Amino acid sequence: MRPEHPYSSLIDEILALSKRQPGWNSYGARSITAEAQLAAIALVNSFYDRVPLPTVGGAPNGGVVLRWLTPDREIELLFAAAESEYSVLRRDTGELVVEGRLHDVDLIKNLIQDHVLGQRALDRAAGRK
């Protein structure tokens, strides 16, 4: 018997977004695109086993949103057909810490390392002391 993928529930949530019909938000939102779902799943498949689960949501443009809340940060990744982007905000003030376009998985992994896990947690996840 093969062990279950550590993020199978997260992947299931991303796939379930495809059931949303056009206008799902009552403001004319597009259906969630397969391209956005595949991009989000590609990131999830690259996670270390100790990355906390984000909240999964759909975006009105047909994209997939992954969002983490830490004690002081809100980290949001938007995977969309046309352009994907990220932002990190301070939760107490709403101040923008960093934002940009998502170009590759390494950039996203670094963003998660810096703002979700912190370096020490990532080292533990990779088996380093």
mmCIF file of C-alpha atoms in Angstrom:
data_model
loop_
_atom_site.group_PDB
_atom_site.id
_atom_site.type_symbol
_atom_site.label_atom_id
_atom_site.label_comp_id
_atom_site.label_asym_id
_atom_site.label_seq_id
_atom_site.Cartn_x
_atom_site.Cartn_y
_atom_site.Cartn_z
ATOM 1 C CA MET A 1 0.000 0.000 0.000
ATOM 2 C CA ARG A 2 1.367 3.405 -0.983
ATOM 3 C CA PRO A 3 1.412 6.162 1.612
ATOM 4 C CA GLU A 4 -1.063 8.966 1.027
ATOM 5 C CA HIS A 5 0.314 12.178 -0.460
ATOM 6 C CA PRO A 6 0.840 14.590 2.471
ATOM 7 C CA TYR A 7 -1.160 17.279 0.672
ATOM 8 C CA SER A 8 -3.893 15.164 -0.957
ATOM 9 C CA SER A 9 -6.658 17.052 0.881
ATOM 10 C CA LEU A 10 -5.262 20.360 -0.390
ATOM 11 C CA ILE A 11 -5.077 19.043 -3.957
ATOM 12 C CA ASP A 12 -8.675 17.814 -3.633
ATOM 13 C CA GLU A 13 -9.768 21.319 -2.569
ATOM 14 C CA ILE A 14 -8.015 22.853 -5.580
ATOM 15 C CA LEU A 15 -9.638 20.337 -7.937
ATOM 16 C CA ALA A 16 -13.081 20.924 -6.392
ATOM 17 C CA LEU A 17 -12.905 24.559 -7.534
ATOM 18 C CA SER A 18 -13.626 23.345 -11.078
ATOM 19 C CA LYS A 19 -17.232 22.688 -10.011
ATOM 20 C CA ARG A 20 -17.884 26.413 -9.736
ATOM 21 C CA GLN A 21 -20.078 27.691 -12.533
ATOM 22 C CA PRO A 22 -19.633 31.081 -14.249
ATOM 23 C CA GLY A 23 -21.001 33.783 -11.945
ATOM 24 C CA TRP A 24 -20.282 31.705 -8.809
ATOM 25 C CA ASN A 25 -19.657 34.876 -6.789
ATOM 26 C CA SER A 26 -22.903 36.526 -8.041
ATOM 27 C CA TYR A 27 -20.814 39.219 -9.779
ATOM 28 C CA GLY A 28 -20.007 37.456 -13.049
ATOM 29 C CA ALA A 29 -16.897 35.566 -11.945
ATOM 30 C CA ARG A 30 -15.371 33.206 -14.487
ATOM 31 C CA SER A 31 -15.159 29.460 -13.955
ATOM 32 C CA ILE A 32 -11.884 28.356 -12.382
ATOM 33 C CA THR A 33 -9.453 27.456 -15.168
ATOM 34 C CA ALA A 34 -7.634 24.143 -15.436
ATOM 35 C CA GLU A 35 -4.409 26.072 -16.108
ATOM 36 C CA ALA A 36 -4.688 27.880 -12.755
ATOM 37 C CA GLN A 37 -5.476 24.618 -10.967
ATOM 38 C CA LEU A 38 -2.486 22.843 -12.515
ATOM 39 C CA ALA A 39 -0.136 25.704 -11.564
ATOM 40 C CA ALA A 40 -1.339 25.619 -7.947
ATOM 41 C CA ILE A 41 -1.037 21.817 -7.803
ATOM 42 C CA ALA A 42 2.502 21.989 -9.232
ATOM 43 C CA LEU A 43 3.461 24.221 -6.316
ATOM 44 C CA VAL A 44 1.773 21.939 -3.778
ATOM 45 C CA ASN A 45 3.659 18.944 -5.187
ATOM 46 C CA SER A 46 6.941 20.779 -4.507
ATOM 47 C CA PHE A 47 6.174 21.447 -0.811
ATOM 48 C CA TYR A 48 8.243 20.008 1.985
ATOM 49 C CA ASP A 49 6.143 17.849 4.302
ATOM 50 C CA ARG A 50 5.886 20.528 6.960
ATOM 51 C CA VAL A 51 4.451 23.436 5.019
ATOM 52 C CA PRO A 52 1.228 24.434 6.787
ATOM 53 C CA LEU A 53 -1.930 24.093 4.724
ATOM 54 C CA PRO A 54 -3.125 27.332 3.153
ATOM 55 C CA THR A 55 -6.724 28.363 2.668
ATOM 56 C CA VAL A 56 -7.864 27.617 -0.897
ATOM 57 C CA GLY A 57 -10.184 29.860 -2.857
ATOM 58 C CA GLY A 58 -11.248 30.900 -6.290
ATOM 59 C CA ALA A 59 -10.608 34.282 -7.868
ATOM 60 C CA PRO A 60 -13.165 36.138 -10.022
ATOM 61 C CA ASN A 61 -10.764 36.002 -12.989
ATOM 62 C CA GLY A 62 -10.816 32.176 -12.953
ATOM 63 C CA GLY A 63 -7.684 31.849 -10.859
ATOM 64 C CA VAL A 64 -6.818 29.827 -7.771
ATOM 65 C CA VAL A 65 -5.848 31.584 -4.540
ATOM 66 C CA LEU A 66 -3.663 30.018 -1.837
ATOM 67 C CA ARG A 67 -3.529 32.064 1.368
ATOM 68 C CA TRP A 68 -1.601 31.653 4.600
ATOM 69 C CA LEU A 69 -2.126 33.646 7.782
ATOM 70 C CA THR A 70 0.766 33.795 10.232
ATOM 71 C CA PRO A 71 0.740 35.767 13.483
ATOM 72 C CA ASP A 72 1.990 38.873 11.674
ATOM 73 C CA ARG A 73 1.646 38.225 7.911
ATOM 74 C CA GLU A 74 -0.923 37.437 5.263
ATOM 75 C CA ILE A 75 0.653 35.644 2.295
ATOM 76 C CA GLU A 76 -1.447 35.300 -0.847
ATOM 77 C CA LEU A 77 -0.608 33.546 -4.102
ATOM 78 C CA LEU A 78 -2.890 33.986 -7.110
ATOM 79 C CA PHE A 79 -2.514 31.501 -9.950
ATOM 80 C CA ALA A 80 -4.307 32.803 -13.044
ATOM 81 C CA ALA A 81 -4.279 31.982 -16.741
ATOM 82 C CA ALA A 82 -2.950 35.356 -17.863
ATOM 83 C CA GLU A 83 -0.689 36.320 -14.990
ATOM 84 C CA SER A 84 0.037 34.929 -11.561
ATOM 85 C CA GLU A 85 1.109 37.090 -8.651
ATOM 86 C CA TYR A 86 1.881 37.123 -4.958
ATOM 87 C CA SER A 87 1.590 39.571 -2.093
ATOM 88 C CA VAL A 88 2.644 39.665 1.543
ATOM 89 C CA LEU A 89 0.911 42.075 3.924
ATOM 90 C CA ARG A 90 1.403 42.914 7.582
ATOM 91 C CA ARG A 91 -1.758 41.787 9.345
ATOM 92 C CA ASP A 92 -1.768 44.534 11.975
ATOM 93 C CA THR A 93 -1.414 47.499 9.608
ATOM 94 C CA GLY A 94 -2.248 46.131 6.159
ATOM 95 C CA GLU A 95 1.135 47.446 4.989
ATOM 96 C CA LEU A 96 2.427 45.785 1.835
ATOM 97 C CA VAL A 97 5.696 43.956 2.559
ATOM 98 C CA VAL A 98 6.367 42.587 -0.924
ATOM 99 C CA GLU A 99 4.473 41.788 -4.110
ATOM 100 C CA GLY A 100 5.272 40.645 -7.594
ATOM 101 C CA ARG A 101 4.589 38.260 -10.424
ATOM 102 C CA LEU A 102 5.068 34.518 -10.067
ATOM 103 C CA HIS A 103 7.532 33.243 -12.633
ATOM 104 C CA ASP A 104 8.733 29.926 -11.243
ATOM 105 C CA VAL A 105 8.308 27.458 -8.406
ATOM 106 C CA ASP A 106 11.648 28.389 -6.781
ATOM 107 C CA LEU A 107 10.487 31.981 -6.303
ATOM 108 C CA ILE A 108 7.311 30.754 -4.634
ATOM 109 C CA LYS A 109 9.195 28.270 -2.444
ATOM 110 C CA ASN A 110 11.505 31.082 -1.305
ATOM 111 C CA LEU A 111 8.492 33.260 -0.519
ATOM 112 C CA ILE A 112 6.972 30.490 1.595
ATOM 113 C CA GLN A 113 10.344 29.861 3.264
ATOM 114 C CA ASP A 114 10.743 33.512 4.193
ATOM 115 C CA HIS A 115 7.211 34.352 5.262
ATOM 116 C CA VAL A 116 5.407 31.140 6.241
ATOM 117 C CA LEU A 117 8.032 28.745 7.563
ATOM 118 C CA GLY A 118 11.021 30.842 8.503
ATOM 119 C CA GLN A 119 14.512 29.481 7.840
ATOM 120 C CA ARG A 120 14.788 27.266 10.935
ATOM 121 C CA ALA A 121 11.524 25.473 10.213
ATOM 122 C CA LEU A 122 12.590 24.863 6.616
ATOM 123 C CA ASP A 123 15.941 23.467 7.762
ATOM 124 C CA ARG A 124 14.118 21.043 10.089
ATOM 125 C CA ALA A 125 11.787 20.005 7.270
ATOM 126 C CA ALA A 126 14.794 19.263 5.054
ATOM 127 C CA GLY A 127 16.495 17.251 7.835
ATOM 128 C CA ARG A 128 19.191 19.842 8.588
ATOM 129 C CA LYS A 129 20.009 21.045 12.109
#
